XYZ file of N, CA and C in Angstrom:
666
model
N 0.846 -1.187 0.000
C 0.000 0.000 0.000
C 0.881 1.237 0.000
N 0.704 2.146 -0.458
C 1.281 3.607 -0.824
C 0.599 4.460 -0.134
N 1.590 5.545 0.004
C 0.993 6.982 0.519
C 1.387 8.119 -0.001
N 0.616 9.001 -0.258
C 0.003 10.112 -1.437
C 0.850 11.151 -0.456
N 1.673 11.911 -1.239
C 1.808 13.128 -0.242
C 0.831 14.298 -0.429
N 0.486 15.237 0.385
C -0.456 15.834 1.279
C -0.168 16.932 0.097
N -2.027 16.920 -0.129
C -2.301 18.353 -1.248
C -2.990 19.237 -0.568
N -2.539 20.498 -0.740
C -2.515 21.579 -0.277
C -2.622 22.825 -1.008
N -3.610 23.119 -0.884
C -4.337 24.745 -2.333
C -4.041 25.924 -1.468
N -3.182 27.049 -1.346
C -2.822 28.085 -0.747
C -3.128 28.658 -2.089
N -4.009 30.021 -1.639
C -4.535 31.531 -2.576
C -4.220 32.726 -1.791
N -3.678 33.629 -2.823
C -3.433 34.805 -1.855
C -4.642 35.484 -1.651
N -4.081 36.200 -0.551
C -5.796 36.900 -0.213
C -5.765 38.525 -0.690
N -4.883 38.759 -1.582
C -4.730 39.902 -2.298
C -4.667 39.953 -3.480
N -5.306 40.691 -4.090
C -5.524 40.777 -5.587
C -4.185 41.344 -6.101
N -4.240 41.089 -7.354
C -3.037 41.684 -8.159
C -3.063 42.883 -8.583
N -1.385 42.647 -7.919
C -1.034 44.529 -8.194
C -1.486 45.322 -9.536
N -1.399 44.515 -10.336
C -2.293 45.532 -11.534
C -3.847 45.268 -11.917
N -4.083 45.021 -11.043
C -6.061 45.130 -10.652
C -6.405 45.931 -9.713
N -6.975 46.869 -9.921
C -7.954 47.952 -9.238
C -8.531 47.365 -8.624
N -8.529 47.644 -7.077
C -9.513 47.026 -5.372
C -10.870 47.680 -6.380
N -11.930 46.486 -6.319
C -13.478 46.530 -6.411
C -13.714 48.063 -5.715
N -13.383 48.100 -4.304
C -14.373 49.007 -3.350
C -13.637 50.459 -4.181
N -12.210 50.732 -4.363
C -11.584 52.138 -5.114
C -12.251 52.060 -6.216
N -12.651 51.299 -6.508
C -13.252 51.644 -8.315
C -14.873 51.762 -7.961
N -15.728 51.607 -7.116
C -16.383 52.187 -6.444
C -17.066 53.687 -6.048
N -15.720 53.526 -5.222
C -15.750 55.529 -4.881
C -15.229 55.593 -5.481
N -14.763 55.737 -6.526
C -14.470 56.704 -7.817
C -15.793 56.866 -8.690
N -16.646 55.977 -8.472
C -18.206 55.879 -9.360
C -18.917 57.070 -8.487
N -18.883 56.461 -6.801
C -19.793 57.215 -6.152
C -19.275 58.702 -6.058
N -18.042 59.138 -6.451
C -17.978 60.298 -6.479
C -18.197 61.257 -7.518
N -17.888 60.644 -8.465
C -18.543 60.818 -9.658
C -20.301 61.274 -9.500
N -20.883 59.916 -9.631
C -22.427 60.383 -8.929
C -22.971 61.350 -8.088
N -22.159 61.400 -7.286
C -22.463 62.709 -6.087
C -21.747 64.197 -7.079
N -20.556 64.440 -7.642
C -20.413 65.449 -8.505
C -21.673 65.990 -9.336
N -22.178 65.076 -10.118
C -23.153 64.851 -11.068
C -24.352 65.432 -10.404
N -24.650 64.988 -9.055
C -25.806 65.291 -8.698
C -25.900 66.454 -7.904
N -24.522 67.466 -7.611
C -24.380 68.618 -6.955
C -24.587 69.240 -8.260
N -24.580 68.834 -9.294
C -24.223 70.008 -10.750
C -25.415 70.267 -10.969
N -26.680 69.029 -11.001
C -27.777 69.243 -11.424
C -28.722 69.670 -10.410
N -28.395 69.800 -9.712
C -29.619 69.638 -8.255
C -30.553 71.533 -8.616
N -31.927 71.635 -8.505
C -32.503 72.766 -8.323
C -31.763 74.045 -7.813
N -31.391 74.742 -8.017
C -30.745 75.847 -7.349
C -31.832 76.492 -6.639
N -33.450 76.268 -6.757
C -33.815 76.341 -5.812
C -34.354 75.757 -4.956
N -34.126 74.708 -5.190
C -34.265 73.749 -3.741
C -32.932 72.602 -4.227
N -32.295 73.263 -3.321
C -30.628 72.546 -3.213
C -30.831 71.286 -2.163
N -29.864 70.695 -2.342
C -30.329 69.148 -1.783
C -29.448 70.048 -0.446
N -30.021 69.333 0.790
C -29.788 69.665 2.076
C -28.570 69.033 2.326
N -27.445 69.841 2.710
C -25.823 69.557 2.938
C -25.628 68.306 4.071
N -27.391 67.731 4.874
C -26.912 66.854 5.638
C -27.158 65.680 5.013
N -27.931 65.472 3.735
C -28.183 64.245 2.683
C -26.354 63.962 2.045
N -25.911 65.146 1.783
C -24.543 64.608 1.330
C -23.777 63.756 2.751
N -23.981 64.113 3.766
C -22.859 63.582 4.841
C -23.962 62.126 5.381
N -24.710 62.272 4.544
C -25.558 60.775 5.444
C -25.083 60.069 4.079
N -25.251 60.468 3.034
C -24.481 59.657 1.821
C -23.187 59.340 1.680
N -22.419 60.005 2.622
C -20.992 59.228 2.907
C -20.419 58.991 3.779
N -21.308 58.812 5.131
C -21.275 57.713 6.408
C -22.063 56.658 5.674
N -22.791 56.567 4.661
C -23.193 55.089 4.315
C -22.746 54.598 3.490
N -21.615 55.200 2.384
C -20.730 54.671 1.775
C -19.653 53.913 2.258
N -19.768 54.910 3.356
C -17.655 54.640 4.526
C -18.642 53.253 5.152
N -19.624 53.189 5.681
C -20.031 51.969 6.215
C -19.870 50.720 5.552
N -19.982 50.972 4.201
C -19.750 49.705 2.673
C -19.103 49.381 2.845
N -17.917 50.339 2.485
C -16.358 50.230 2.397
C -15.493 49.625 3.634
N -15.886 50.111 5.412
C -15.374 49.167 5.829
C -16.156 47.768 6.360
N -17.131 47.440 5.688
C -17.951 46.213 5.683
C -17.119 45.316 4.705
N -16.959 45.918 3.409
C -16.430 44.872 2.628
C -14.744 45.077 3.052
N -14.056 45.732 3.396
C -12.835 45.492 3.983
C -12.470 44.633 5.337
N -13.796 44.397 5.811
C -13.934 43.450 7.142
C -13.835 41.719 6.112
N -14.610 42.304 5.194
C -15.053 40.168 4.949
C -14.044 40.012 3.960
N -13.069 41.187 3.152
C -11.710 40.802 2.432
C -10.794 40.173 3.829
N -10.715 40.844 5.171
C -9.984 39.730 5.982
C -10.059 39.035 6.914
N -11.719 38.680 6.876
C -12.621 37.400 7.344
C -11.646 36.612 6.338
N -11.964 36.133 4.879
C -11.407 35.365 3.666
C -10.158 35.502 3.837
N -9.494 36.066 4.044
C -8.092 35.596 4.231
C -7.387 34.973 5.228
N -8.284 35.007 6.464
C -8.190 34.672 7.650
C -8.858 33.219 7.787
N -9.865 33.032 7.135
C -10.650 31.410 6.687
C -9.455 31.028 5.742
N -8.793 31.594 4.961
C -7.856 31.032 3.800
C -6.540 29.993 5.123
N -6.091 31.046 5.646
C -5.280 31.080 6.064
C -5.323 29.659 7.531
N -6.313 29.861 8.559
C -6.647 28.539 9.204
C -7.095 27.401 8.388
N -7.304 27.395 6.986
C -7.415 26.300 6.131
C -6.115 25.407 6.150
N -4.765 26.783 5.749
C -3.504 26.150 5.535
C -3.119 25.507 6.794
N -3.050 26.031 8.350
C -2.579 25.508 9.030
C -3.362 24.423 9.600
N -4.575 24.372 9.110
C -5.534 22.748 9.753
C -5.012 21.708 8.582
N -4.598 22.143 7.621
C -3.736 20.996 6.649
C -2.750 20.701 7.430
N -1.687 21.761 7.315
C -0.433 21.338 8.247
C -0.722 20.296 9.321
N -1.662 20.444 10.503
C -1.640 20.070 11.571
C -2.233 18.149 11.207
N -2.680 18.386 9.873
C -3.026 16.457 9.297
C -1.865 16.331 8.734
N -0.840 16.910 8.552
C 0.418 16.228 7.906
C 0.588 14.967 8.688
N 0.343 14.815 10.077
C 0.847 13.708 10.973
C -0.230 12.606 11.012
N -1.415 12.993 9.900
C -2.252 11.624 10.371
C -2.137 10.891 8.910
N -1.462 11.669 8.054
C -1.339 10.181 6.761
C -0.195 9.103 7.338
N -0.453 8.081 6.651
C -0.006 6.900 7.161
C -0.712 6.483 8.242
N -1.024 7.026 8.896
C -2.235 6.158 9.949
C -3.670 6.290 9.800
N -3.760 4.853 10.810
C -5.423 4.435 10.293
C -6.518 5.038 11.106
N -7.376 5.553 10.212
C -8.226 6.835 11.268
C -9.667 5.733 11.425
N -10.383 5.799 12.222
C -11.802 5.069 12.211
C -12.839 5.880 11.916
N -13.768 5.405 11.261
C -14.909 6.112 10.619
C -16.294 5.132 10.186
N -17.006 6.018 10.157
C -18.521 5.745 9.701
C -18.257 6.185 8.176
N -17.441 4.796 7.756
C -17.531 5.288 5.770
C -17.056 3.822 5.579
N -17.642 3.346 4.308
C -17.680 2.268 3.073
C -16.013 1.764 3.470
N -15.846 0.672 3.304
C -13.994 -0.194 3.603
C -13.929 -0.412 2.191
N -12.726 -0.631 2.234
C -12.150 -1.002 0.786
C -11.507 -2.075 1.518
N -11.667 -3.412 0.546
C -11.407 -4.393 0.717
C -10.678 -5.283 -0.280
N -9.656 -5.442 -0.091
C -8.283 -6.049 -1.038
C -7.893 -7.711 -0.806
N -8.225 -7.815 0.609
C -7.879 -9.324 0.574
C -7.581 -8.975 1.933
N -6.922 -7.885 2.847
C -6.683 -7.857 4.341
C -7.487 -7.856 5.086
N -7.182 -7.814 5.930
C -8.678 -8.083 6.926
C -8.883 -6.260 7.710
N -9.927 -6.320 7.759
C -10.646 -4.682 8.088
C -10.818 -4.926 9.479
N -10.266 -4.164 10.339
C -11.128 -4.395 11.577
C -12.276 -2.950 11.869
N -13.173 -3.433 12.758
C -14.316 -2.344 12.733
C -14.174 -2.018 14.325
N -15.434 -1.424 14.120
C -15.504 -1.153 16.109
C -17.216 -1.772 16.017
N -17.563 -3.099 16.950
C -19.181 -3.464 17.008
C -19.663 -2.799 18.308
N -20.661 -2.562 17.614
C -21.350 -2.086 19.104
C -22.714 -1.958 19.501
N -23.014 -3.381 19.626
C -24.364 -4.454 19.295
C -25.651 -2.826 20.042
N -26.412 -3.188 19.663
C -27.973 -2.003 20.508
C -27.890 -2.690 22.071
N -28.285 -1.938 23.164
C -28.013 -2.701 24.307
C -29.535 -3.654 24.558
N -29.124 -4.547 25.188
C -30.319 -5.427 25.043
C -30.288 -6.957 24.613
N -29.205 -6.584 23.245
C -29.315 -7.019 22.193
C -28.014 -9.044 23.236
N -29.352 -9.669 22.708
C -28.547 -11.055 22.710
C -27.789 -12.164 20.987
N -27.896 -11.386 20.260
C -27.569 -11.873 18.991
C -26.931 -10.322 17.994
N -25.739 -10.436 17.369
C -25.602 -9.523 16.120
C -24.835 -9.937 15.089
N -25.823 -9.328 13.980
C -25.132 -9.929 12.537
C -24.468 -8.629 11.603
N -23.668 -9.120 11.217
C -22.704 -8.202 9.896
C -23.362 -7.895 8.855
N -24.198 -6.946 8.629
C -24.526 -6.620 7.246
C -23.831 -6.305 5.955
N -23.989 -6.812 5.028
C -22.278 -6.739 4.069
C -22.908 -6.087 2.417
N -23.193 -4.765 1.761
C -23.507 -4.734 0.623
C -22.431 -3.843 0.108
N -22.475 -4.543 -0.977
C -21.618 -3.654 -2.159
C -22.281 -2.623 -2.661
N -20.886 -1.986 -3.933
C -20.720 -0.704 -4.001
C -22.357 0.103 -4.650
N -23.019 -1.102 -5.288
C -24.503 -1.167 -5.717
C -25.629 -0.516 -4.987
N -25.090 -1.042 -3.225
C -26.160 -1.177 -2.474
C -26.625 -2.710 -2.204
N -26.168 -3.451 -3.104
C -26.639 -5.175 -3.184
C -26.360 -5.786 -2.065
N -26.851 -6.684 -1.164
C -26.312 -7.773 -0.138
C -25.912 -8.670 -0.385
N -24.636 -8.287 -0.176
C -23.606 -9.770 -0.678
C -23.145 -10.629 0.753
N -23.428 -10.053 1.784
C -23.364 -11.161 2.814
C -24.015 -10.924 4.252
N -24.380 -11.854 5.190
C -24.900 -11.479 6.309
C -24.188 -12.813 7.411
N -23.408 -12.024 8.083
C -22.689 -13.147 9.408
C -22.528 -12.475 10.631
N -23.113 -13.644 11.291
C -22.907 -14.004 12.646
C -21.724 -13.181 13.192
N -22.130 -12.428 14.187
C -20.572 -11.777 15.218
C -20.747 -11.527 16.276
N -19.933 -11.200 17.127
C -19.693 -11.263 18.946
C -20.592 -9.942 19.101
N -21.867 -10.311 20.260
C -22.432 -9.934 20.529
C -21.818 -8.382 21.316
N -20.760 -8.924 21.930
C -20.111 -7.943 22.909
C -19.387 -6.949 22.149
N -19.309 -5.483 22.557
C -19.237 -4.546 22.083
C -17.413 -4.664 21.832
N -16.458 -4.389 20.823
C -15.373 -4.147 20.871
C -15.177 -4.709 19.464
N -13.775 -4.612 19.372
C -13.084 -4.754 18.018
C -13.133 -6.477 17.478
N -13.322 -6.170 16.011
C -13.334 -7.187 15.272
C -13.107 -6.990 14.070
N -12.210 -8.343 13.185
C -11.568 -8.325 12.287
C -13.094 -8.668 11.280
N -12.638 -8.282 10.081
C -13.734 -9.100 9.175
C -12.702 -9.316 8.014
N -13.020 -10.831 7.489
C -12.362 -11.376 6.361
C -12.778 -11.057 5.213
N -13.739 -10.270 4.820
C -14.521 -10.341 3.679
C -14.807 -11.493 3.079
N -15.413 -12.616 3.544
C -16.184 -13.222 2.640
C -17.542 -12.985 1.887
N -18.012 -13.794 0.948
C -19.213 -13.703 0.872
C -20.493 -14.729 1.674
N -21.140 -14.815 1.271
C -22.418 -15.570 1.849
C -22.160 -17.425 1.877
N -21.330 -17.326 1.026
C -20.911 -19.141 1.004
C -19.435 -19.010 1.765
N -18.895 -17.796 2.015
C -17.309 -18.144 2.766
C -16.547 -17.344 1.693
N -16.787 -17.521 0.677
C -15.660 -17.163 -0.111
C -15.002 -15.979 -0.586
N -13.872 -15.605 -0.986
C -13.369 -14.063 -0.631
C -14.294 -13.141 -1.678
N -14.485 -12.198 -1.126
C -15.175 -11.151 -2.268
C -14.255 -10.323 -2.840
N -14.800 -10.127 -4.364
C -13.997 -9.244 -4.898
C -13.195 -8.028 -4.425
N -11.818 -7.629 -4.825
C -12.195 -6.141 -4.876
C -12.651 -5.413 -4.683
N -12.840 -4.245 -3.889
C -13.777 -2.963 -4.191
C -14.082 -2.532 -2.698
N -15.499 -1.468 -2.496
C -15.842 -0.735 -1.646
C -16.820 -1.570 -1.180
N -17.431 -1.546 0.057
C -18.274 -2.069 0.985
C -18.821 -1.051 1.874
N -19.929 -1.265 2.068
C -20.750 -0.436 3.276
C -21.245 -1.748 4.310
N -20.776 -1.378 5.432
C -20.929 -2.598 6.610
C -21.897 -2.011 7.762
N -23.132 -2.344 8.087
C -23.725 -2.008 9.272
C -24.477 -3.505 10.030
N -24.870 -3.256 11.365
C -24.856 -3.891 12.030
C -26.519 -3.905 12.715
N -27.040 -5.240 12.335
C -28.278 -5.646 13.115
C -27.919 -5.872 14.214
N -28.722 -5.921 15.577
C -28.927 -6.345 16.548
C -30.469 -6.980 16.945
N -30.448 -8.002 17.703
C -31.951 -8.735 17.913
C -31.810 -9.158 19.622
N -32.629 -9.262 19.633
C -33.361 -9.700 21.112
C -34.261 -10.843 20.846
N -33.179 -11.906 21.016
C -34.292 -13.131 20.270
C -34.513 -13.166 18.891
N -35.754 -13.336 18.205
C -36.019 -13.218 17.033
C -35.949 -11.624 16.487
N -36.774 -10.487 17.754
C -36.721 -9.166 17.201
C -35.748 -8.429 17.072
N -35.623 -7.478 15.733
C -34.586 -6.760 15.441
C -34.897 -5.503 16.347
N -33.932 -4.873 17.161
C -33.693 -4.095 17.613
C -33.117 -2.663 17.164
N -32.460 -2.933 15.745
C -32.413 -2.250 15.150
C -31.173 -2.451 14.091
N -30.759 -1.704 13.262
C -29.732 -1.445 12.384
C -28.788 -0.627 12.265
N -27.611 -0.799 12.516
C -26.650 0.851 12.317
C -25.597 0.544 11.708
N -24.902 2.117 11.213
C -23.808 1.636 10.187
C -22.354 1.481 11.604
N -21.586 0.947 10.681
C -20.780 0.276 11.927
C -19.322 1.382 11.330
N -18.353 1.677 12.489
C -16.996 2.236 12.336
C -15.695 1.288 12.002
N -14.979 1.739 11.168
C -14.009 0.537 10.955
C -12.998 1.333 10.740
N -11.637 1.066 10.817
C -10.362 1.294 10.227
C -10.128 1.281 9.199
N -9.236 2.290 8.642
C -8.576 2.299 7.704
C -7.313 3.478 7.345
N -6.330 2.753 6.133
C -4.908 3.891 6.473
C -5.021 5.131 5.502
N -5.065 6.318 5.843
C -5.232 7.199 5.337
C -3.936 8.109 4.456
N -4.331 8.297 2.788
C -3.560 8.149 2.020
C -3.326 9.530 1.859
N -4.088 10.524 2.173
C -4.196 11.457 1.605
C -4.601 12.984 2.050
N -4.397 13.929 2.665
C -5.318 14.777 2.913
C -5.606 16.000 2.414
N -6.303 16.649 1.821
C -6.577 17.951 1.341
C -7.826 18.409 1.751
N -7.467 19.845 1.162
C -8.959 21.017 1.506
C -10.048 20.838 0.601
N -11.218 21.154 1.071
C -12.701 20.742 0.482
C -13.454 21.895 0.848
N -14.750 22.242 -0.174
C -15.340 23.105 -0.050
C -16.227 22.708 1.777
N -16.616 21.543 1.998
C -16.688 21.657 3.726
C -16.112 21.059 4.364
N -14.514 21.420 4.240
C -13.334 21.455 5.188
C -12.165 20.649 4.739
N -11.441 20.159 5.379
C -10.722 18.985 5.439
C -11.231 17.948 5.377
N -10.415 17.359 4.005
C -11.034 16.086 3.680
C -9.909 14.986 3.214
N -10.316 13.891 4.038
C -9.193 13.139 4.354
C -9.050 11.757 3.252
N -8.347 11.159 2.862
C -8.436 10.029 1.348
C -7.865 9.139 1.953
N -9.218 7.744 2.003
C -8.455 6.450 3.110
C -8.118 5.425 1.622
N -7.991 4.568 2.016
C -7.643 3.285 0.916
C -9.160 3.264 0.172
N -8.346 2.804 -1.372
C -9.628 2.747 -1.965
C -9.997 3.755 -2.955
N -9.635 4.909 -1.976
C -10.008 6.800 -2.646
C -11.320 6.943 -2.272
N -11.416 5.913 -0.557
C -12.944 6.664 -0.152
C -12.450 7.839 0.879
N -13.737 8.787 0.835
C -13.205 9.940 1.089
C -14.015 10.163 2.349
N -13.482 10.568 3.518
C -14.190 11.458 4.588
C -13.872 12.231 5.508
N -13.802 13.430 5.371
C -13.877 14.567 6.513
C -12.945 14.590 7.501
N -12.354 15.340 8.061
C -11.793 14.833 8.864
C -12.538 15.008 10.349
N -13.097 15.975 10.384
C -14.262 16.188 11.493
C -15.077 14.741 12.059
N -15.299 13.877 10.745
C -16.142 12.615 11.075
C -15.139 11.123 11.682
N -13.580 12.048 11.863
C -12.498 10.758 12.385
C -12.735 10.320 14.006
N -13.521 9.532 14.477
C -13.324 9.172 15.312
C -11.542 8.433 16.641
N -11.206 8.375 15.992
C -10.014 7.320 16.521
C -9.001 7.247 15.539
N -7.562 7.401 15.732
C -6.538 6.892 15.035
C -5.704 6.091 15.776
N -4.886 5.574 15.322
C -3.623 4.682 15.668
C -2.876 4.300 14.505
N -1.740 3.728 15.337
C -0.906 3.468 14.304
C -0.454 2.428 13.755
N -0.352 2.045 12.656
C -0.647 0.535 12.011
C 0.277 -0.422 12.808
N -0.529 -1.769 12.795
C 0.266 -2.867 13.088
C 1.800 -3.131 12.961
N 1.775 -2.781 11.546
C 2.903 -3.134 10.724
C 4.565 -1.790 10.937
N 3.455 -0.893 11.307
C 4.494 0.008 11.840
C 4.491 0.405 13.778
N 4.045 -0.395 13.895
C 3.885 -0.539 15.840
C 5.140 -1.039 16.095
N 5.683 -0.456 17.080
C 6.877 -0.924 17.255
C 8.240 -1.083 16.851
């Protein structure tokens, strides 16, 4: 398995030096307009000298409104870059999540965590379809477990993505259904229009907000 080094979109939060700021090209309009409208105004009924000063306390109000949210945006730009930085340290390790496993032939471990009550729970197993390709028997008791990926007769399943959730029963009645958390090593991380978004095996993708748990692989323990 491979690991992707860490993509990272930095934008300046200043326009280019040979582009005119929106808000200066602005008041250069609104002054204009206000010229225009001192030239024409009635000479006998002149616009009242306190309409001009309420017309530019509500301009200056624009101007530093939109100079507030030019460095709101640069300031969102900017904690973007350093919440990347601060996932530089979680590629290569396996984060746990409520998202689809990719399944190669290793074994996935999950986190079960039967409904309470519950004296029986089974593995719900569908592919990338939505289809049910398997349903097995597992330890009632809440904690970690490996799954082999088989299918419904035992045998290994293809390739590909899986969505795994978990019945629980009380006897015959189902108690209910939920999607289950599992491991996996995370290849990848970059910025997303809602947030940090993290790339596990596979190229399934989730959040980093939705990482429950990391650690560090078996294979590199120790």
């Amino acid at each position: 398995m491979t690991t992707s080094a860490i993509t990272t979109a930095t934008t300046s939060a200043a326009p280019p030096s040979s582009a005119k700021p929106l808000i200066s090209s602005d008041f250069d309009t609104f002054l204009k307009m206000l010229t225009a409208q001192m030239q024409n105004q009635d000479p006998l009924n002149p616009i009242d000298s306190t309409d001009y000063a309420t017309q530019l306390a509500t301009f200056s109000g624009v101007e530093q409104q939109a100079r507030t949210n030019e460095l709101l945006a640069s300031l969102g730009g900017q904690m973007a870059v350093l919440g990347m930085s601060q996932l530089a340290g979680w590629v290569g390790q396996e984060a746990r999540a409520e998202a689809p496993v990719w399944m190669d032939g290793d074994p996935v471990t999950m986190q079960l965590s039967p409904a309470i009550g519950a004296d029986s729970a089974v593995l719900v197993v569908r592919d990338s379809s939505g289809a049910l390709v398997s349903r097995e028997d597992v330890p009632v008791e809440a904690g970690l477990y490996d799954w082999l990926g088989g299918d419904a007769a035992g045998d290994p399943l293809p390739d590909g993505a899986y969505s795994l959730s978990l019945e629980s029963f009380s006897g015959e009645t189902l108690l209910g259904e939920a999607p289950i958390e599992s491991y996996a090593r995370i290849i990848e991380a970059r910025n997303g229009p809602a947030g940090a978004m993290l790339v596990l095996e596979g190229g399934i993708e989730v959040l980093s907000s939705k990482i429950t748990a990391l650690r560090v692989p078996e294979a590199l323990d120790g």
